[in-house]
Tab-separated table of C-alpha atoms and ligand atoms in Angstrom:
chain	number	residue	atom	x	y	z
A	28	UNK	CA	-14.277	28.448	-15.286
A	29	UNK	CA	-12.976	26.421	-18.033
A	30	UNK	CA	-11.283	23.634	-16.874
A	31	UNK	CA	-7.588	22.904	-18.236
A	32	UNK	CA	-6.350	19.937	-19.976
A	33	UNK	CA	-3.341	18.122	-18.387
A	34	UNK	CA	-3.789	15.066	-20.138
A	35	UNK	CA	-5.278	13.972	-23.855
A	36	UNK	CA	-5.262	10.058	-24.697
A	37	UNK	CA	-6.766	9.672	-28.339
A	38	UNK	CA	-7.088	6.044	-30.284
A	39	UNK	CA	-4.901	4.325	-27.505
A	40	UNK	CA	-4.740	0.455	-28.012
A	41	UNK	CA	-1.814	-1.637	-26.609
A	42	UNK	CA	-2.214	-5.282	-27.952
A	43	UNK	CA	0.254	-7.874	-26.336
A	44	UNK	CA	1.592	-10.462	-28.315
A	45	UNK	CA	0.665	-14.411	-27.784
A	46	UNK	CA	1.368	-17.602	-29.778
A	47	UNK	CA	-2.137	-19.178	-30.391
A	48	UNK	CA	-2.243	-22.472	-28.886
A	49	UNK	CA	-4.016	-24.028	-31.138
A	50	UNK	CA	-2.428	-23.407	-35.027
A	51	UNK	CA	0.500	-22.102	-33.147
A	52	UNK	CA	-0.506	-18.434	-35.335
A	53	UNK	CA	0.768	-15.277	-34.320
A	54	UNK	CA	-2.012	-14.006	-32.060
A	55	UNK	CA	-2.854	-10.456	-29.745
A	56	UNK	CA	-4.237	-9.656	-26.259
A	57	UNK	CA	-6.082	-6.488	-27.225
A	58	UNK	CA	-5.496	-5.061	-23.627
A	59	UNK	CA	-7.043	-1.709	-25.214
A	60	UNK	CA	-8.491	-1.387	-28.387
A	61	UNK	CA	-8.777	2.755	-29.228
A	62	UNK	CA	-9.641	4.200	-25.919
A	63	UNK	CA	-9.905	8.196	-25.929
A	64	UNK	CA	-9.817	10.231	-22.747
A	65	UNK	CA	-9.215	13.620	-22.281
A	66	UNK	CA	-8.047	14.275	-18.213
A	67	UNK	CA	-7.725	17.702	-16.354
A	68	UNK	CA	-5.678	19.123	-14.107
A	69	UNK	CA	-6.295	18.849	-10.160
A	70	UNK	CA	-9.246	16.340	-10.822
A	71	UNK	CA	-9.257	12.969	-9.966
A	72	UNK	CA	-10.409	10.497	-12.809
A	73	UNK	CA	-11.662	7.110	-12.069
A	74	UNK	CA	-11.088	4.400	-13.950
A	75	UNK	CA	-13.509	0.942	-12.965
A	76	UNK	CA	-14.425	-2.301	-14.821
A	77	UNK	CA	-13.438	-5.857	-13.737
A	78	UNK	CA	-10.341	-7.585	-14.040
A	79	UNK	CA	-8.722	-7.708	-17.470
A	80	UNK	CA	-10.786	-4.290	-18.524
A	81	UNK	CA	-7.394	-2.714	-19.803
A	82	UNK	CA	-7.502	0.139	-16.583
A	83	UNK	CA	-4.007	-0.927	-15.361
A	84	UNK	CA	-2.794	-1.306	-18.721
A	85	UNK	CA	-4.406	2.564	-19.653
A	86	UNK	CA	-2.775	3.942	-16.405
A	87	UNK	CA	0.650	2.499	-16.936
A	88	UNK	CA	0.684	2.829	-21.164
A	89	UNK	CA	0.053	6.937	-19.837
A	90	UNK	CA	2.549	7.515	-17.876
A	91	UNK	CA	5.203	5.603	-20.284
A	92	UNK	CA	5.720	2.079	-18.340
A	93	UNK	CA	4.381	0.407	-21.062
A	94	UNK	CA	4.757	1.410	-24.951
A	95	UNK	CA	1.314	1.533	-26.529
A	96	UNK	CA	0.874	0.253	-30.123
A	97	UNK	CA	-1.581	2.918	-31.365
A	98	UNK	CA	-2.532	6.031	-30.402
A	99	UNK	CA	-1.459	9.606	-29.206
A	100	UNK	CA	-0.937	10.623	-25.570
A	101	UNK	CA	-0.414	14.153	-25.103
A	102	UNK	CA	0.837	15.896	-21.391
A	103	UNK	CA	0.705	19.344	-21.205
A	104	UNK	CA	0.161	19.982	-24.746
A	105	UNK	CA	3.487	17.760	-25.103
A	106	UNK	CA	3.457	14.870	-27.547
A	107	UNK	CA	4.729	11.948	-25.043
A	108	UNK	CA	3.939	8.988	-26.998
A	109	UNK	CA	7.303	7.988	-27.985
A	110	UNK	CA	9.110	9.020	-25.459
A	111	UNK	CA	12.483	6.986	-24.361
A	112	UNK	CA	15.486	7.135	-22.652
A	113	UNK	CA	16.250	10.741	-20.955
A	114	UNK	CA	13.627	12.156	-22.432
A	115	UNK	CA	11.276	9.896	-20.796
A	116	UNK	CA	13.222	9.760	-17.542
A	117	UNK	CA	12.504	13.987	-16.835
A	118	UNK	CA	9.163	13.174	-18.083
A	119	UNK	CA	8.909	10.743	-15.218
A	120	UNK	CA	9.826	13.377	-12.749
A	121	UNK	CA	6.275	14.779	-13.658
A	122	UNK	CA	4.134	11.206	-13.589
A	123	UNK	CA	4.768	9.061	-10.705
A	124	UNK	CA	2.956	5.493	-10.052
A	125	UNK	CA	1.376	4.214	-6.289
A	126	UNK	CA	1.018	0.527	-6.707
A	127	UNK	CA	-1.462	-2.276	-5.901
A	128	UNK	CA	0.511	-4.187	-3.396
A	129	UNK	CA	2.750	-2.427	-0.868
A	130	UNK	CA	4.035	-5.806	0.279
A	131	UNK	CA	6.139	-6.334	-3.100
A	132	UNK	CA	6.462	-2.609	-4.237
A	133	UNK	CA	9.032	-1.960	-1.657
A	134	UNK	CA	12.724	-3.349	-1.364
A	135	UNK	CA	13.014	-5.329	1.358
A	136	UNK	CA	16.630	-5.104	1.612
A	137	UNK	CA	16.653	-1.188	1.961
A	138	UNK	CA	15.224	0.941	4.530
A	139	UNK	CA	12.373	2.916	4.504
A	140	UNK	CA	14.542	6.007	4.451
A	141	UNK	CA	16.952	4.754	1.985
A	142	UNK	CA	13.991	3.922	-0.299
A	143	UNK	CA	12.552	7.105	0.010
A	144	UNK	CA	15.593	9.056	-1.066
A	145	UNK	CA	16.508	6.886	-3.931
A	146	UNK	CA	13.740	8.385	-6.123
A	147	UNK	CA	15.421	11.965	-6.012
A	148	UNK	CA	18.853	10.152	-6.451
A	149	UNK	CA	17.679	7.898	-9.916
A	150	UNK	CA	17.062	11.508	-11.148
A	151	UNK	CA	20.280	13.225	-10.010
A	152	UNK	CA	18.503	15.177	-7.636
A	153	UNK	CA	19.686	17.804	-4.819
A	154	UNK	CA	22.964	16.646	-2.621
A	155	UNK	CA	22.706	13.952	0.189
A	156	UNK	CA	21.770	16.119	3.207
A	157	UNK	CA	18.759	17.509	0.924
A	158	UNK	CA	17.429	14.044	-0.167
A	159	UNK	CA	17.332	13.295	3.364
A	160	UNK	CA	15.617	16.620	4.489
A	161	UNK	CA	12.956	15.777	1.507
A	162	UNK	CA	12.918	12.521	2.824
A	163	UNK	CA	11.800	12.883	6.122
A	164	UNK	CA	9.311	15.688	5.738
A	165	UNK	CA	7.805	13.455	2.877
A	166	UNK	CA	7.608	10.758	5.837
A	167	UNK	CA	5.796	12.793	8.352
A	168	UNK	CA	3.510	14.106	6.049
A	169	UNK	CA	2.038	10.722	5.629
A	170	UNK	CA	1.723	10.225	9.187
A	171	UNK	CA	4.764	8.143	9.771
A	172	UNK	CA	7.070	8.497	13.236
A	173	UNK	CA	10.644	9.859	12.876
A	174	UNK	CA	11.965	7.071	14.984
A	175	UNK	CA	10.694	4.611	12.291
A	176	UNK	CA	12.877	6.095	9.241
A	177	UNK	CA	15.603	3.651	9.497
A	178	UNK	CA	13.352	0.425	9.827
A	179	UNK	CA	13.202	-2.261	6.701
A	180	UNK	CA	9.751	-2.533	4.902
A	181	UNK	CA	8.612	-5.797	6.907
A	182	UNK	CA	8.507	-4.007	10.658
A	183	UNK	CA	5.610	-2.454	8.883
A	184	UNK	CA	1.821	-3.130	8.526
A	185	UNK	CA	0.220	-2.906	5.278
A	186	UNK	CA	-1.544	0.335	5.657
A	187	UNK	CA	2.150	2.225	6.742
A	188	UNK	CA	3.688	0.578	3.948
A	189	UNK	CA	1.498	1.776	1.739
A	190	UNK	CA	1.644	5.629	3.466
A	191	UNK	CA	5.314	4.695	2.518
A	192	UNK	CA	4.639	3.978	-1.069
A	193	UNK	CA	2.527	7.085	-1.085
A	194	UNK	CA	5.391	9.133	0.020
A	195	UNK	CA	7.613	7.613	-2.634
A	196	UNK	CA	5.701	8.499	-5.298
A	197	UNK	CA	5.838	12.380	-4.274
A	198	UNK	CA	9.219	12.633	-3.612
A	199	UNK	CA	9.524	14.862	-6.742
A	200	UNK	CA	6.470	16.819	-6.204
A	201	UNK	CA	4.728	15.030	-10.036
A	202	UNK	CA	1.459	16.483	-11.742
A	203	UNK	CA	-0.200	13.584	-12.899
A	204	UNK	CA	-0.103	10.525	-10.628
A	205	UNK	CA	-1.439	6.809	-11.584
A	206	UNK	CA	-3.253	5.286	-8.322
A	207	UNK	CA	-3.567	1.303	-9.052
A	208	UNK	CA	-5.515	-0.088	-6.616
A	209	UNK	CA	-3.949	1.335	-4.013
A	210	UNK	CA	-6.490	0.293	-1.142
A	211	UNK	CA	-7.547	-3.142	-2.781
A	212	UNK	CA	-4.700	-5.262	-0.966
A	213	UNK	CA	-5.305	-3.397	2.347
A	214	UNK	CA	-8.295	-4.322	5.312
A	215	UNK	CA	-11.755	-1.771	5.206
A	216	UNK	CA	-10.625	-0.004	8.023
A	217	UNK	CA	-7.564	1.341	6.781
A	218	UNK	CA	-8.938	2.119	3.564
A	219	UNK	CA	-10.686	5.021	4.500
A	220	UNK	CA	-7.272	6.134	6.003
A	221	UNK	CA	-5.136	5.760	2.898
A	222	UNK	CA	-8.211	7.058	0.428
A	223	UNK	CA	-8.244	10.724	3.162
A	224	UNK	CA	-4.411	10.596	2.956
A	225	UNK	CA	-4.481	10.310	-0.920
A	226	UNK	CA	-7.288	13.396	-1.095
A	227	UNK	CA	-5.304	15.496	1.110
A	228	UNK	CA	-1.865	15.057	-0.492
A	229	UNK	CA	-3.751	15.978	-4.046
A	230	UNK	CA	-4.938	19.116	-2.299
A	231	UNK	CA	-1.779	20.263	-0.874
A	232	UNK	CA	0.445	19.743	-4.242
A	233	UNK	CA	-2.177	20.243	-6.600
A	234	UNK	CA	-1.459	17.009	-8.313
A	235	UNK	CA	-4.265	15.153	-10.919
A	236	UNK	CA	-4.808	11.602	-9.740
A	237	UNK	CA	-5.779	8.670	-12.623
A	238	UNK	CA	-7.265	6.435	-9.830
A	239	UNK	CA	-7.641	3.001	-10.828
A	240	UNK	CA	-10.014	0.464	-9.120
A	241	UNK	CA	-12.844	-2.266	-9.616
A	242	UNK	CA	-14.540	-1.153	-6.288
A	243	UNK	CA	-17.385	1.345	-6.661
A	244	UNK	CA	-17.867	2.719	-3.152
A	245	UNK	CA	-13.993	3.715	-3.268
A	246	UNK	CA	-14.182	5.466	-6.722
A	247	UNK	CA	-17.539	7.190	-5.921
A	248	UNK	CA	-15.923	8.410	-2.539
A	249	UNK	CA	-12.355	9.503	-4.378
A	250	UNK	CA	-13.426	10.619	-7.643
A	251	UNK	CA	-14.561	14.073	-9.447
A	252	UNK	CA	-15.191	11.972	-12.520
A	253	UNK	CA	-15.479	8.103	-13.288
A	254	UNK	CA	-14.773	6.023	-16.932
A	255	UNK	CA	-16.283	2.471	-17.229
A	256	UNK	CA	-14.063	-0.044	-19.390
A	257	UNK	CA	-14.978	-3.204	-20.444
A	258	UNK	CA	-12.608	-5.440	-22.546
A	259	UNK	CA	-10.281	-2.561	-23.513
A	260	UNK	CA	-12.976	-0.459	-24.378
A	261	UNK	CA	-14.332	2.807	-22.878
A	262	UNK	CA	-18.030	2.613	-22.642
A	263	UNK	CA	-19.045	5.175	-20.249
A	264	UNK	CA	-17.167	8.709	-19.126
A	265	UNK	CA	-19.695	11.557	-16.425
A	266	UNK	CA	-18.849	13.153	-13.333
A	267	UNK	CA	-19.349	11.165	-10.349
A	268	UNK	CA	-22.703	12.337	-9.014
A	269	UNK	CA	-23.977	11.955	-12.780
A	270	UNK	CA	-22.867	8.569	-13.291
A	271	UNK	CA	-23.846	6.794	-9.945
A	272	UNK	CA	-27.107	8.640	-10.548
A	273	UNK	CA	-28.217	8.086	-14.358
A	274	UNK	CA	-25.937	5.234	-15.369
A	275	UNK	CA	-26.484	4.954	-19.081
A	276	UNK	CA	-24.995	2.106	-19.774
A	277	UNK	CA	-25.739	-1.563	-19.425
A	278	UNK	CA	-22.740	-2.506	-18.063
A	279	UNK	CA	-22.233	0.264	-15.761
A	280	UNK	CA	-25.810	-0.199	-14.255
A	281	UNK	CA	-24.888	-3.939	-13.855
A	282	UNK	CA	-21.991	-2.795	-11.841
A	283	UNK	CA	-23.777	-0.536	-9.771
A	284	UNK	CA	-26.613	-2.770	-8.938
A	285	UNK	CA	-23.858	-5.217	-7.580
A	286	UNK	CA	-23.085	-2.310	-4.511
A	287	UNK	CA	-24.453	-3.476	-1.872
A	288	UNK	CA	-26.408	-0.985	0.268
A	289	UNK	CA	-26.055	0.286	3.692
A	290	UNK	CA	-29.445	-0.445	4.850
A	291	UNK	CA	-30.917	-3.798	4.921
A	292	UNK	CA	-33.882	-2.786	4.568
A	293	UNK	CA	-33.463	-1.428	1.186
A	294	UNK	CA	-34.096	-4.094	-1.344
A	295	UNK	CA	-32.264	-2.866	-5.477
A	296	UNK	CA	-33.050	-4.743	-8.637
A	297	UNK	CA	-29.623	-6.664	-9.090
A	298	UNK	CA	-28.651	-6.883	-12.340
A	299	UNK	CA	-27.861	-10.410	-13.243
A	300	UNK	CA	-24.790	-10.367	-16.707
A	301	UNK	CA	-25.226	-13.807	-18.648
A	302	UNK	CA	-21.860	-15.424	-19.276
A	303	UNK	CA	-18.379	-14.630	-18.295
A	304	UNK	CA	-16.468	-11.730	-19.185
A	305	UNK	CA	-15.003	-12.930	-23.518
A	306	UNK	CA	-11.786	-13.209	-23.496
A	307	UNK	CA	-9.664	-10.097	-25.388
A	308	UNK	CA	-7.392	-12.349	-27.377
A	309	UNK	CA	-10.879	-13.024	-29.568
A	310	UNK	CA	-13.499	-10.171	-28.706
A	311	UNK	CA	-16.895	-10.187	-30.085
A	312	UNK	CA	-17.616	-8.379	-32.783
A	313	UNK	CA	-19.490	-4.996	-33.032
A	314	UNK	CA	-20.363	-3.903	-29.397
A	315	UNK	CA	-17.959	-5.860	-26.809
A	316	UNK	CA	-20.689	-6.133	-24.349
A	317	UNK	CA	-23.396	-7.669	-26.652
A	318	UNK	CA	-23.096	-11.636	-25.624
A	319	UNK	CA	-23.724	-10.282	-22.083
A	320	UNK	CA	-26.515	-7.536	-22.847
A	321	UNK	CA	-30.024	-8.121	-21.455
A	322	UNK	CA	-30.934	-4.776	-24.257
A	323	UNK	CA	-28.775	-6.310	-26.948
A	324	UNK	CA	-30.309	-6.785	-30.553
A	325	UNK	CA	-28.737	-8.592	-34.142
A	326	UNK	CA	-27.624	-4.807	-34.922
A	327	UNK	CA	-25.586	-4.445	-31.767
A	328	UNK	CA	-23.225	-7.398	-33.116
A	329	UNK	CA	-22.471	-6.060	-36.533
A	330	UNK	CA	-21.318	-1.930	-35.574
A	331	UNK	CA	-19.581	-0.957	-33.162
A	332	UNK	CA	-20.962	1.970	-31.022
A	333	UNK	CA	-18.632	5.320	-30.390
A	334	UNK	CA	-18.854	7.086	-27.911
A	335	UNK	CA	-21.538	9.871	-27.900
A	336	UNK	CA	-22.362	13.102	-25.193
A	337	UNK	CA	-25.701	11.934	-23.735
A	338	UNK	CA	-25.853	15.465	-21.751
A	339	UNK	CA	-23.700	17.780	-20.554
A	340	UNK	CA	-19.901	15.694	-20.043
A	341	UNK	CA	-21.756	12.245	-19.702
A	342	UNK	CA	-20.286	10.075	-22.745
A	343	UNK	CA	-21.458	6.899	-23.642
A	344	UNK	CA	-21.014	3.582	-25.706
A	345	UNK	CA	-24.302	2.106	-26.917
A	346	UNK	CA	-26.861	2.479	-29.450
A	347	UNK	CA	-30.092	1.852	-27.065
A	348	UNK	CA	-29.240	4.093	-24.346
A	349	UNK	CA	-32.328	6.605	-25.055
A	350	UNK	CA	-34.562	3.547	-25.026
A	351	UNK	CA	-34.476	2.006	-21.265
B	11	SF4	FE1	-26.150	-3.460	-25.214
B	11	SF4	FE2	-26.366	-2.922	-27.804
B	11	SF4	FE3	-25.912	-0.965	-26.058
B	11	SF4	FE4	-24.002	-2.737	-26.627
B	11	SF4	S1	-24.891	-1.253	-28.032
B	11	SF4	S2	-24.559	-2.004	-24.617
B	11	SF4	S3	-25.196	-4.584	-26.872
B	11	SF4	S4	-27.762	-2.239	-26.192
């Protein structure tokens, strides 16, 4: 069955301006530099890479928190680049946000309940008695007591608050939601509780997650298809079992060889990366990943690799990858 687009990202960079310390020049963060990703509806699309990758920044330039300098974002056919103001306030209806940290992401001054129904209110939604009806039902279907509805965000533990941010975020049933790291601030064992909660609110409104993260186990659990970034750039796009399977690139089979295993007993080649990760204000020329590359040669400095179809829906960045 052909699979249907909900999502198209083409050429997206989003460069932040700095002042260069040193001649005090007019300088840029290049956050992402011409990322193109094509998502579909009801999957859920992984994006990993270490800190400073650009993931956050793809998620949120998206979904229309952040203005991106180049590029085309399409939703639902629907050029969304540019939106602003109203436009871009219905939009939001659509594309909601779950955030890393459910400590700060809630108001601390405002009940649970209260925080809940101000999403529908911001958009002018349904009268008092319905925001509260929406409320609640939202609240119990991420596993929350009725009795606890009128508590403040710090009478809760960091797992709940986060079933509370969940809840927030489909209030107003969205499409397309953005999933920052939304198990990264929380303990292992309530991971696995937040990551089933996630899968079985996407089944139940049929909503396409863009799940962010720099921990493999959780996107190889969550995910119907995984990206790779690395210094704004997207070096390696297959479905799950592909990826964690044949990893094609470098950097990706660094980061896999960095899982550790279940069983002790099974010893992997780790992969050790040279260096620290460049920083974006002055990336290296030609491939990004070629001052780190243990298959890196002069040529692999001078062009910059595209992305190519390997096999069937596995994409990748690099010149060598039918060598090793
Ligand atoms: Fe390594 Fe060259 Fe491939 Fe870049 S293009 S990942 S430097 S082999």
């Amino acid at each position: 069955m052909e699979k249907e687009v909900i999502m198209e990202i083409s050429h997206l960079k989003k460069y932040f301006p700095v002042q260069s310390s040193i001649r005090m020049q007019p300088a840029s963060v290049k956050a992402i530099d011409d990322v193109s990703l094509t998502v579909y509806r009801n999957e859920t699309l992984s994006l990993v890479g270490e800190s400073g990758c650009g993931k956050s920044t793809t998620g949120r330039c998206a979904i229309g928190l952040l203005p991106s300098t180049e590029g085309c974002i399409t939703y639902n056919g629907r050029d969304i680049t540019h939106l602003k103001g109203k436009q871009q306030r219905a939009l939001s209806r659509e594309m909601q946000m779950i955030f890393q940290d459910p400590y700060s992401s809630l108001n601390p001054r405002m009940t649970v309940g209260a925080i809940l129904e101000e999403s529908m209110a911001i958009h002018h939604t349904g009268s008092r008695e319905q925001r509260m009806k929406r409320a609640m039902e939202m609240f119990l279907k991420v596993g929350m007591r009725e009795d606890q509805y009128y508590r403040y965000p710090h009478e809760f533990s960091g797992g709940q608050k986060q079933r509370i941010g969940i809840a927030r975020a489909l209030m107003l049933n969205p499409k397309l939601v953005v999933c920052d790291e939304p198990v990264s601030a929380l303990d292992v064992s309530i991971q696995s509780q937040i990551l089933n909660l996630l899968s079985r609110m996407k089944e139940e409104g049929n909503i396409t997650y863009l799940f962010i993260s720099h921990n493999m186990s959780v996107v190889r659990y969550i995910s119907d298809r995984v990206g790779v970034m690395y210094l704004g750039h997207l070096v390696e796009l297959a479905s799950t079992q592909e990826l964690y399977t044949h990893p094609l690139h470098p950097y990706t089979m660094a980061l896999l060889s960095a899982v550790p295993e279940v069983d002790p007993h099974f010893k992997k080649e780790k992969i050790k990366l040279k260096g620290d990760i460049p920083s974006p204000l002055n990336p290296p020329s030609g491939c990004v990943f070629h001052n780190r590359c243990p298959y890196a040669t002069t040529f692999c400095g001078d062009a910059v690799p595209t992305m190519q179809e390997a096999s069937a829906g596995h994409f990748v960045a690099c010149f060598r990858h039918e060598e090793y």
